GROMACS .gro file of C-alpha atoms in nm:
model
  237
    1UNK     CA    1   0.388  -5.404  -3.508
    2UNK     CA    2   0.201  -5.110  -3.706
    3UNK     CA    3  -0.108  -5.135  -3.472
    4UNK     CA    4   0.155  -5.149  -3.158
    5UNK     CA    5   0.307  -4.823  -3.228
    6UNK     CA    6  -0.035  -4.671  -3.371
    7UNK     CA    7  -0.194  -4.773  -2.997
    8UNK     CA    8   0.094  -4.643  -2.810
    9UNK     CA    9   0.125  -4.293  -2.976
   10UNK     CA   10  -0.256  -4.261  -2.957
   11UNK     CA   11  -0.183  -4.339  -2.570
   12UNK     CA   12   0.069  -4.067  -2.570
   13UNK     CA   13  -0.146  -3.833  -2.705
   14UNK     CA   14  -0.403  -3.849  -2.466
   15UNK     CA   15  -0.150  -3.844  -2.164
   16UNK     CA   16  -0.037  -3.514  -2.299
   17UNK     CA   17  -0.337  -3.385  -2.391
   18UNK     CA   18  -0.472  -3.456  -2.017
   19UNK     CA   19  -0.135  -3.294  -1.855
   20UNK     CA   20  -0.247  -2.982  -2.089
   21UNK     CA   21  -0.541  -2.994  -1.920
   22UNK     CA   22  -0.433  -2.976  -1.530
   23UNK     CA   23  -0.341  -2.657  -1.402
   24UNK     CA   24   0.089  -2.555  -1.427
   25UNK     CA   25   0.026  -2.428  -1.029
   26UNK     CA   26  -0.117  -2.827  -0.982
   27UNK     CA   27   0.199  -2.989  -1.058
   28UNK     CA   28   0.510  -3.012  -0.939
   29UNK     CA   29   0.747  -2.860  -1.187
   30UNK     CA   30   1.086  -3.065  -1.006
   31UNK     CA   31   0.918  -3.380  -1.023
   32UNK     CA   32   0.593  -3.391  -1.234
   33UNK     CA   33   0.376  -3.456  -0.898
   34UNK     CA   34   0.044  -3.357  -0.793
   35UNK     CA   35   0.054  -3.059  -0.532
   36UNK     CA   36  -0.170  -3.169  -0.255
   37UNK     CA   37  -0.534  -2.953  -0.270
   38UNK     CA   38  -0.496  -2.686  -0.002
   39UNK     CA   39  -0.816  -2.778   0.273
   40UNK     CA   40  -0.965  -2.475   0.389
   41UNK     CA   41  -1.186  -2.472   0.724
   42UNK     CA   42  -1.493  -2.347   0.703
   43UNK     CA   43  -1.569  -1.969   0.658
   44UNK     CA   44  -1.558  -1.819   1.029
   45UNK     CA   45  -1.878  -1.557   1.080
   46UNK     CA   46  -1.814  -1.182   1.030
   47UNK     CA   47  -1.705  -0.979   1.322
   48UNK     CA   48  -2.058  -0.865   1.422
   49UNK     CA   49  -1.954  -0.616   1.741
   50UNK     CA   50  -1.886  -0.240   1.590
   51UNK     CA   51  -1.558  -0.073   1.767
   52UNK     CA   52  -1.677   0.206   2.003
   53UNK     CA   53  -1.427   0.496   1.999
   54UNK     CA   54  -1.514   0.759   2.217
   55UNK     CA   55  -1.315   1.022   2.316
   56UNK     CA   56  -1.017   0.896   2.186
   57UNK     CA   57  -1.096   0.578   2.401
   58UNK     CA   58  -1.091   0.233   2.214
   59UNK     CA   59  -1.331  -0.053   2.332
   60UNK     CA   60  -1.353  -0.391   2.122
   61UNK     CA   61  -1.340  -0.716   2.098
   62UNK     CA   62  -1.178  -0.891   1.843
   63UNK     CA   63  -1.223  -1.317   1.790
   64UNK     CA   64  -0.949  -1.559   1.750
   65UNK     CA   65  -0.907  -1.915   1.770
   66UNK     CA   66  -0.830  -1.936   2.099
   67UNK     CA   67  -1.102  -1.729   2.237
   68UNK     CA   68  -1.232  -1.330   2.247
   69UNK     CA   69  -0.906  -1.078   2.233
   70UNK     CA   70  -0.985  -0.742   2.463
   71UNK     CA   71  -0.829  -0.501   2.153
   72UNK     CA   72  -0.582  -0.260   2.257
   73UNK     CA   73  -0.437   0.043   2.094
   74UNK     CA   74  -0.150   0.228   2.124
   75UNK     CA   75  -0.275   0.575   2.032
   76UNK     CA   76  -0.577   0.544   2.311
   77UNK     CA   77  -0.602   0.859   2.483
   78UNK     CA   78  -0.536   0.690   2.793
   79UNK     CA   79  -0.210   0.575   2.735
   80UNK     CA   80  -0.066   0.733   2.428
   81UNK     CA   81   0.178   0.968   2.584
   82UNK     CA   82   0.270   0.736   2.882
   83UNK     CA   83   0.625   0.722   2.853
   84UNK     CA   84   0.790   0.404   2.774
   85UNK     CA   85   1.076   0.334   2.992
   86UNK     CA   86   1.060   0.745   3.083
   87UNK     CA   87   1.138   0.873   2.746
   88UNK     CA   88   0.953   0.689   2.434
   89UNK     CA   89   0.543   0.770   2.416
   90UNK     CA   90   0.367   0.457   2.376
   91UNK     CA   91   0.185   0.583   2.099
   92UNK     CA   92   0.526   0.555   1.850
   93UNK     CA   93   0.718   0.268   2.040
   94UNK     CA   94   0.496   0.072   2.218
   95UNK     CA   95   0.321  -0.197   1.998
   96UNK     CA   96   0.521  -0.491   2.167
   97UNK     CA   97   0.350  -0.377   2.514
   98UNK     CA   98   0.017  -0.302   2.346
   99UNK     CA   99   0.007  -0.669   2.169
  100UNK     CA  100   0.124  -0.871   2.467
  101UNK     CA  101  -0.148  -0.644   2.697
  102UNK     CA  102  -0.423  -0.773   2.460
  103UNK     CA  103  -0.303  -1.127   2.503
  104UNK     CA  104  -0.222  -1.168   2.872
  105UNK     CA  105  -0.525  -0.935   2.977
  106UNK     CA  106  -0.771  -1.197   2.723
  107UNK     CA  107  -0.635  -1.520   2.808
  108UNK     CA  108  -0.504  -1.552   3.139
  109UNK     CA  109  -0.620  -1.435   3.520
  110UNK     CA  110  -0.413  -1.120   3.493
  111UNK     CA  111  -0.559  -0.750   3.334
  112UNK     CA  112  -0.273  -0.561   3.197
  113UNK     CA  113  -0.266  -0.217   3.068
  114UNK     CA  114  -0.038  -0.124   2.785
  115UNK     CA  115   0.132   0.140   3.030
  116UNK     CA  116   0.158  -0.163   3.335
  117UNK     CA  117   0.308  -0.411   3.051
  118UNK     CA  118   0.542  -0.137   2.898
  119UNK     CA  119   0.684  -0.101   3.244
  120UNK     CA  120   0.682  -0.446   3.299
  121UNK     CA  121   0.897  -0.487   2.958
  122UNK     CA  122   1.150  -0.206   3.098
  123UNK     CA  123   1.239  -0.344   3.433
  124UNK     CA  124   1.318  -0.670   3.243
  125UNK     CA  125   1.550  -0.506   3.022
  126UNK     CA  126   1.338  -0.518   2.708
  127UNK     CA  127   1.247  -0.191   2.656
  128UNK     CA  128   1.505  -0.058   2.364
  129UNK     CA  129   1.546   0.338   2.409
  130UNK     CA  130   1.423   0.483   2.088
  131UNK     CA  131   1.401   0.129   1.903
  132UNK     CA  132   1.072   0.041   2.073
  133UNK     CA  133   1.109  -0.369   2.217
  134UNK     CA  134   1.364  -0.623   2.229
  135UNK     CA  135   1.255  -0.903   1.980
  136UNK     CA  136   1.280  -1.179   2.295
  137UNK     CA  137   1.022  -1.013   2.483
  138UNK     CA  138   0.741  -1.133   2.266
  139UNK     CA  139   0.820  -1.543   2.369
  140UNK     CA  140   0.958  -1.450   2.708
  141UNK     CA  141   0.685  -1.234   2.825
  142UNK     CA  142   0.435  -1.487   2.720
  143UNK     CA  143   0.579  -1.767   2.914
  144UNK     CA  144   0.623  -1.532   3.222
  145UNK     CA  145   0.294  -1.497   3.254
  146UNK     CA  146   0.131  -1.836   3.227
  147UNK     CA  147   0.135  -1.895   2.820
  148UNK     CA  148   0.258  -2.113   2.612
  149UNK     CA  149   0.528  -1.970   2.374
  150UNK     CA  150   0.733  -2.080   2.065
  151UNK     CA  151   0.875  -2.034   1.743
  152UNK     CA  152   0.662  -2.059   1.420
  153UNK     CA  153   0.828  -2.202   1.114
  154UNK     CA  154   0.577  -2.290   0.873
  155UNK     CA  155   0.591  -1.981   0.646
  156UNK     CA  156   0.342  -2.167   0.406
  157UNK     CA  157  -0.029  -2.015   0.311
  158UNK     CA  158  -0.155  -2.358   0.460
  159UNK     CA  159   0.078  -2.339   0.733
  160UNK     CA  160  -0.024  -2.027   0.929
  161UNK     CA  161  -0.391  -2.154   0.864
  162UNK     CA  162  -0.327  -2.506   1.001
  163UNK     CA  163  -0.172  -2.334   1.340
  164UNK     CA  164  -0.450  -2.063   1.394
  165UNK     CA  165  -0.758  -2.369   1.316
  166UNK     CA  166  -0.535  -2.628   1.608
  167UNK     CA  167  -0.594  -2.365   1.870
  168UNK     CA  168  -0.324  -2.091   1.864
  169UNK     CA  169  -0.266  -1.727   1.769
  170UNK     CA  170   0.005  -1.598   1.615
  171UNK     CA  171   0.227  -1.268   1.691
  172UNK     CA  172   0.408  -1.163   1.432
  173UNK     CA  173   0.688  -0.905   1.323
  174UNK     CA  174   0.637  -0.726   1.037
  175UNK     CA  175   0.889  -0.550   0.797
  176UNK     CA  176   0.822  -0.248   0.578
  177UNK     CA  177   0.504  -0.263   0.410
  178UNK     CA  178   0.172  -0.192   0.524
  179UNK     CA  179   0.190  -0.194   0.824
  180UNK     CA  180   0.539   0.013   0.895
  181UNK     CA  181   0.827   0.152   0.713
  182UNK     CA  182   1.067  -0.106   0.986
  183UNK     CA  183   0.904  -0.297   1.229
  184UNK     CA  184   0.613  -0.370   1.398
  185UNK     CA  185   0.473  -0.603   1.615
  186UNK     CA  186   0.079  -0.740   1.502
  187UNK     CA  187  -0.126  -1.052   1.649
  188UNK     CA  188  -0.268  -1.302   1.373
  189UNK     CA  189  -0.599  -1.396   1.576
  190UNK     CA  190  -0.832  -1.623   1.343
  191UNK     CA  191  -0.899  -1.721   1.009
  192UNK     CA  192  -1.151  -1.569   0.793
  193UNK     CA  193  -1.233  -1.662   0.504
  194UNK     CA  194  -1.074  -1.840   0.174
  195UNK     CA  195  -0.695  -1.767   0.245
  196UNK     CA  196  -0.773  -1.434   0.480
  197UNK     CA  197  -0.719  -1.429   0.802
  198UNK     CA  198  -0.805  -1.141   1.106
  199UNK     CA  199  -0.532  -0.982   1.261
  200UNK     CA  200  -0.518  -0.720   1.576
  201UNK     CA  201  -0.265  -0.411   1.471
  202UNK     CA  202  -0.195  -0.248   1.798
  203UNK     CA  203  -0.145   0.069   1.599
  204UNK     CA  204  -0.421   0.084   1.347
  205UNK     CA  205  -0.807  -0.024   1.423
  206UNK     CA  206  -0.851  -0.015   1.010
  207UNK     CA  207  -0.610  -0.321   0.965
  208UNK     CA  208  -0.747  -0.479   1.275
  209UNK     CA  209  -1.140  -0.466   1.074
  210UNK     CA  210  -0.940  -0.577   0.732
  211UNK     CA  211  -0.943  -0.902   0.620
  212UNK     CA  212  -0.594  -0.981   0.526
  213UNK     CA  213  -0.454  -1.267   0.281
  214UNK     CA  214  -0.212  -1.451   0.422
  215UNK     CA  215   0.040  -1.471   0.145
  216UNK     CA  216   0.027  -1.079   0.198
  217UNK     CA  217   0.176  -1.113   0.547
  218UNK     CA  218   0.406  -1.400   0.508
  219UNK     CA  219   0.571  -1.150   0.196
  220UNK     CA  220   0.627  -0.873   0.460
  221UNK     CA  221   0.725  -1.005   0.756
  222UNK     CA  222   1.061  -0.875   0.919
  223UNK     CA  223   1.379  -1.025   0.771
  224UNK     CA  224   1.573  -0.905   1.082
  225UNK     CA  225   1.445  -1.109   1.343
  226UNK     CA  226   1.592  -1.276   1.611
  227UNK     CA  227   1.438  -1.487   1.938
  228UNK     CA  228   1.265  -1.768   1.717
  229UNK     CA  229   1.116  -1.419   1.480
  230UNK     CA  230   0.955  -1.312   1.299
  231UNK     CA  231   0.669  -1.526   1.410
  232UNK     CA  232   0.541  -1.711   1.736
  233UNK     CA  233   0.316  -1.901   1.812
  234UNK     CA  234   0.102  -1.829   2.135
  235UNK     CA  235  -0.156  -2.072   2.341
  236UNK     CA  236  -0.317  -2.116   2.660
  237UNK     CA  237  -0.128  -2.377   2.894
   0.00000   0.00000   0.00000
């Protein structure tokens, strides 16, 4: 009986000391289960084209899973002060526009402009005077013209990664944080590296060369959202 109970506490011991061992973010406080290893693709290459601003002109391209992304800004000299719907300057209101010009113009038959999809988005009553774009726009606009469109669910670090390495890109609404003070319309083009992804900011070329962490985005993404928000996911047909 002695050497029973002598075995089994040395047994316990050694379970406990090896749970000591494992990592508190490895286990699953609720139920004392392993977490599944996050699997990260392999590293994609460093943007290697610089950005060529001239003038006040932008001209890049930008990767992402599904292929090269033209890269649009709002504030291009070109377009800046075109008026969106006759009153709001593209340059303050128009990222919605800007983003879904990068994506049609890239990946289907059709070039748009930020101006020509700005005034597409007013004659189909998304255009929101002095509020910038109607949160529909973003999955409505993208079926209109040939793409495949719909809501993204998977707020998970392994989840956005998963969707951008099966062969979509991501738009996404952002809240206050870095990238405005209330919302803001950015395209999640490719992974990186680790748990970093690219994005392309309509309104900032500095973000759009910044690596961002995921986990970074997921905490700042709009809490208003509406349409299947604050993320979509976007694909070729």
């Amino acid at each position: 009986m002695k050497k029973r109970l002598l075995c089994g506490s040395v047994a316990g011991i050694l379970i406990i000391a090896l749970l000591l061992c494992l990592p508190f973010s490895q286990i699953e406080l609720a139920s004392g289960t392993m977490k599944p290893a996050l699997v990260l693709p392999a590293a994609a290459p460093d943007p290697v084209e610089p950005p060529v601003v001239t003038d006040g002109q932008y001209s890049l391209s930008v990767e992402s899973s599904i292929g090269i992304l033209t890269y649009y800004n709002q504030s291009d000299s070109r377009w800046a002060d075109y008026l969106y719907g006759g009153q709001d300057p593209l340059r303050k209101y128009g990222c919605g526009p800007t983003a879904l010009a990068m994506i049609v113009s890239s990946f289907t038959n059709q070039t748009l402009l930020p101006p020509e999809m700005a005034d597409w988005a007013a004659a189909n009553h998304y255009w929101a005077p002095r509020g910038g774009t109607a949160h529909n726009f973003i999955p409505e606009c993208a079926s209109a013209f040939g793409l495949q469109a719909s809501s993204f669910q998977n707020f998970t670090v392994e989840g956005v990664l998963n969707e951008l390495t099966s062969g979509h890109i991501l738009v996404a609404l952002m809240g206050p944080g870095h990238f405005t003070g209330s919302g803001h319309f950015i395209i999640i083009t490719d992974y990186w590296t680790g748990t970093q992804v690219r994005i392309a900011d309509p309104a900032s070329l500095e973000n759009t060369q910044t690596p961002w962490e995921v986990q970074t985005l997921l905490d700042e993404l709009s809490r208003f959202a509406n349409s299947g928000g604050p993320v979509w996911s976007i694909t070729p047909i």
